[in-house]
Amino acid sequence: MTSSSTELTLTPTKLEYFDDMWALQSRAILLSLHQVRFFFFFSKTLIFWLLKKPNYSRKLDPKAEDGRRALILDSTIFHPQGGGQPADAGFVAGSTSGAKFVVDDVRSKDGLVLHYGHFENCQDGSGPSLKEGEEVSLHVDAQRRDFNSRQTSFSWALVGYLHAKSGLILSRARKRLPFLRRAIC
């Protein structure tokens, strides 16, 4: 975690996409920047494969850093993963530093939205970086948001239709209809 001369308190992130779901650009203040430890994909199949594969080339040290960072902003237009919809992607640009942070995953925890990604053109840790308290501009990938929104709407409409026609319950649909697992979960 970076340190800051100005003490910023972490308040719940304002979710601007509730005010305007079509907004693809906005401004925010960077509250916190964190180094992310080794990232595990939380898939039972993948973890089982990693544990069973004897000659896996990467050392599975949970304390190892993988270069990813997490930003916490005072407000966001990035939709985190949830409710069956995948997370938005895009980038965050610093207004004074000129740094560009590529966002590839967004998650929400305890009222805070974490924007996961990496700095563009910054493999070894050198180069421009964002500073806590800096104003940043947010840019959401429009095509990905549109696709995710349509896919999620279709999935929920299909579940509603199947429920109305056959009394299918969502928890049973996940077990019986494998294509819904990917779309809904």
Short mmCIF file of C-alpha atoms in Angstrom, two decimals:
data_model
loop_
_atom_site.label_atom_id
_atom_site.label_comp_id
_atom_site.label_asym_id
_atom_site.label_seq_id
_atom_site.Cartn_x
_atom_site.Cartn_y
_atom_site.Cartn_z
CA MET A 1 0.00 0.00 0.00
CA THR A 2 1.28 3.45 -0.75
CA SER A 3 1.50 6.05 1.96
CA SER A 4 0.07 9.52 1.74
CA SER A 5 0.85 12.74 3.55
CA THR A 6 -2.86 13.54 3.56
CA GLU A 7 -4.91 11.12 5.61
CA LEU A 8 -7.92 10.02 3.55
CA THR A 9 -10.70 8.03 5.17
CA LEU A 10 -12.26 5.24 3.17
CA THR A 11 -15.97 5.90 2.88
CA PRO A 12 -18.32 3.73 0.83
CA THR A 13 -17.84 4.23 -2.89
CA LYS A 14 -20.57 6.29 -4.57
CA LEU A 15 -22.08 4.11 -7.31
CA GLU A 16 -22.68 6.58 -10.16
CA TYR A 17 -23.97 3.90 -12.53
CA PHE A 18 -27.21 3.87 -10.48
CA ASP A 19 -27.75 7.53 -11.48
CA ASP A 20 -26.90 7.03 -15.18
CA MET A 21 -26.30 3.48 -16.41
CA TRP A 22 -25.22 4.76 -19.85
CA ALA A 23 -22.44 7.01 -18.49
CA LEU A 24 -19.10 5.80 -19.83
CA GLN A 25 -16.87 8.62 -18.54
CA SER A 26 -16.63 10.33 -15.19
CA ARG A 27 -14.23 11.90 -12.70
CA ALA A 28 -13.31 10.70 -9.21
CA ILE A 29 -10.70 11.07 -6.45
CA LEU A 30 -8.25 8.23 -5.79
CA LEU A 31 -8.58 7.27 -2.12
CA SER A 32 -6.23 4.31 -1.99
CA LEU A 33 -3.82 2.30 -4.15
CA HIS A 34 -2.84 -1.26 -3.15
CA GLN A 35 -0.44 -3.91 -4.42
CA VAL A 36 -2.35 -7.17 -4.94
CA ARG A 37 -0.86 -10.45 -3.78
CA PHE A 38 -0.79 -13.54 -6.01
CA PHE A 39 -4.19 -13.80 -7.68
CA PHE A 40 -6.08 -17.10 -7.52
CA PHE A 41 -9.02 -17.68 -9.81
CA PHE A 42 -11.73 -19.01 -7.53
CA SER A 43 -12.77 -21.91 -9.71
CA LYS A 44 -12.87 -25.30 -8.06
CA THR A 45 -11.84 -26.95 -11.31
CA LEU A 46 -8.83 -24.68 -11.84
CA ILE A 47 -7.63 -24.92 -8.24
CA PHE A 48 -7.99 -28.73 -8.38
CA TRP A 49 -5.98 -28.74 -11.64
CA LEU A 50 -3.27 -26.53 -10.14
CA LEU A 51 -2.97 -28.75 -7.07
CA LYS A 52 -2.91 -32.00 -9.07
CA LYS A 53 -0.49 -30.85 -11.80
CA PRO A 54 2.98 -31.96 -10.56
CA ASN A 55 5.20 -29.79 -12.78
CA TYR A 56 3.38 -26.48 -12.60
CA SER A 57 6.03 -23.94 -13.58
CA ARG A 58 4.90 -21.00 -11.41
CA LYS A 59 5.63 -21.23 -7.71
CA LEU A 60 2.36 -21.09 -5.79
CA ASP A 61 3.46 -18.76 -3.03
CA PRO A 62 0.48 -16.80 -1.66
CA LYS A 63 2.83 -13.99 -0.59
CA ALA A 64 4.24 -13.50 -4.10
CA GLU A 65 3.16 -10.35 -5.93
CA ASP A 66 1.81 -10.66 -9.44
CA GLY A 67 2.03 -7.00 -10.48
CA ARG A 68 -1.68 -6.29 -10.16
CA ARG A 69 -2.92 -3.28 -8.26
CA ALA A 70 -6.29 -2.32 -6.77
CA LEU A 71 -7.66 1.23 -6.75
CA ILE A 72 -10.33 2.50 -4.39
CA LEU A 73 -12.07 5.66 -5.59
CA ASP A 74 -14.59 7.99 -3.92
CA SER A 75 -17.08 7.30 -6.75
CA THR A 76 -17.22 5.05 -9.80
CA ILE A 77 -19.10 4.35 -13.02
CA PHE A 78 -17.47 0.90 -13.29
CA HIS A 79 -20.04 -1.83 -12.61
CA PRO A 80 -18.56 -4.51 -10.32
CA GLN A 81 -19.24 -8.19 -10.90
CA GLY A 82 -22.51 -9.16 -9.30
CA GLY A 83 -26.14 -10.02 -9.89
CA GLY A 84 -25.10 -12.27 -12.74
CA GLN A 85 -23.39 -9.49 -14.65
CA PRO A 86 -19.62 -9.60 -15.30
CA ALA A 87 -17.51 -6.61 -14.28
CA ASP A 88 -16.85 -3.62 -16.51
CA ALA A 89 -13.39 -2.99 -17.96
CA GLY A 90 -11.69 0.17 -19.18
CA PHE A 91 -9.07 2.52 -17.82
CA VAL A 92 -8.41 5.22 -15.22
CA ALA A 93 -6.21 8.17 -16.19
CA GLY A 94 -4.49 10.52 -13.77
CA SER A 95 -5.18 14.20 -14.40
CA THR A 96 -1.81 15.41 -13.08
CA SER A 97 0.47 12.35 -13.20
CA GLY A 98 -0.45 11.24 -16.72
CA ALA A 99 -0.54 7.61 -15.56
CA LYS A 100 -2.92 5.18 -17.24
CA PHE A 101 -4.31 2.33 -15.14
CA VAL A 102 -5.96 -0.46 -17.17
CA VAL A 103 -8.96 -1.89 -15.27
CA ASP A 104 -9.61 -5.57 -16.03
CA ASP A 105 -11.78 -6.54 -13.05
CA VAL A 106 -14.04 -4.71 -10.59
CA ARG A 107 -15.33 -6.15 -7.30
CA SER A 108 -17.38 -4.75 -4.42
CA LYS A 109 -16.72 -5.55 -0.77
CA ASP A 110 -18.15 -3.90 2.34
CA GLY A 111 -19.35 -0.84 0.38
CA LEU A 112 -15.98 -0.27 -1.29
CA VAL A 113 -15.49 -0.88 -5.02
CA LEU A 114 -12.05 -2.26 -5.88
CA HIS A 115 -10.76 -1.65 -9.43
CA TYR A 116 -8.17 -4.34 -10.25
CA GLY A 117 -5.62 -3.97 -13.02
CA HIS A 118 -2.16 -2.74 -13.93
CA PHE A 119 -0.38 0.41 -15.06
CA GLU A 120 0.13 0.59 -18.81
CA ASN A 121 3.78 0.43 -19.97
CA CYS A 122 4.99 -0.24 -16.44
CA GLN A 123 6.39 -3.81 -16.18
CA ASP A 124 9.15 -3.22 -13.64
CA GLY A 125 7.36 -0.77 -11.33
CA SER A 126 8.96 2.30 -12.89
CA GLY A 127 7.05 4.91 -14.81
CA PRO A 128 4.13 7.15 -13.92
CA SER A 129 1.87 6.15 -11.07
CA LEU A 130 -1.28 7.58 -9.54
CA LYS A 131 -1.12 9.42 -6.21
CA GLU A 132 -3.66 9.16 -3.41
CA GLY A 133 -5.88 12.25 -3.43
CA GLU A 134 -5.35 12.78 -7.16
CA GLU A 135 -8.31 13.51 -9.41
CA VAL A 136 -8.68 10.81 -12.07
CA SER A 137 -10.87 10.32 -15.12
CA LEU A 138 -12.73 7.04 -15.56
CA HIS A 139 -13.35 5.48 -18.98
CA VAL A 140 -15.54 2.36 -19.34
CA ASP A 141 -15.25 0.04 -22.36
CA ALA A 142 -18.60 0.74 -24.09
CA GLN A 143 -18.74 -2.48 -26.13
CA ARG A 144 -18.10 -4.70 -23.12
CA ARG A 145 -20.70 -2.87 -20.99
CA ASP A 146 -23.30 -3.17 -23.76
CA PHE A 147 -22.57 -6.88 -24.32
CA ASN A 148 -22.62 -7.70 -20.58
CA SER A 149 -25.84 -5.75 -20.07
CA ARG A 150 -27.63 -7.49 -22.95
CA GLN A 151 -26.38 -10.94 -21.94
CA THR A 152 -27.48 -10.46 -18.33
CA SER A 153 -30.89 -9.08 -19.32
CA PHE A 154 -31.45 -12.03 -21.65
CA SER A 155 -30.41 -14.53 -18.97
CA TRP A 156 -32.82 -13.10 -16.39
CA ALA A 157 -35.63 -12.89 -18.97
CA LEU A 158 -35.05 -16.55 -19.87
CA VAL A 159 -35.11 -17.62 -16.22
CA GLY A 160 -38.33 -15.63 -15.72
CA TYR A 161 -39.92 -17.26 -18.75
CA LEU A 162 -38.87 -20.76 -17.68
CA HIS A 163 -40.19 -20.09 -14.17
CA ALA A 164 -43.54 -18.86 -15.53
CA LYS A 165 -43.90 -21.82 -17.91
CA SER A 166 -42.65 -24.67 -15.79
CA GLY A 167 -42.21 -23.40 -12.23
CA LEU A 168 -38.44 -23.70 -12.61
CA ILE A 169 -36.62 -22.23 -9.63
CA LEU A 170 -33.30 -20.42 -10.14
CA SER A 171 -31.31 -22.73 -7.84
CA ARG A 172 -32.57 -25.76 -9.77
CA ALA A 173 -31.92 -24.06 -13.12
CA ARG A 174 -28.23 -23.75 -12.31
CA LYS A 175 -27.99 -27.53 -11.77
CA ARG A 176 -30.16 -28.67 -14.67
CA LEU A 177 -29.25 -26.18 -17.39
CA PRO A 178 -25.45 -25.91 -17.70
CA PHE A 179 -25.57 -22.96 -20.14
CA LEU A 180 -27.37 -20.92 -17.46
CA ARG A 181 -24.53 -21.49 -14.97
CA ARG A 182 -22.17 -19.33 -17.03
CA ALA A 183 -24.82 -16.73 -17.83
CA ILE A 184 -26.30 -16.35 -14.33
CA CYS A 185 -23.42 -17.01 -11.93
#
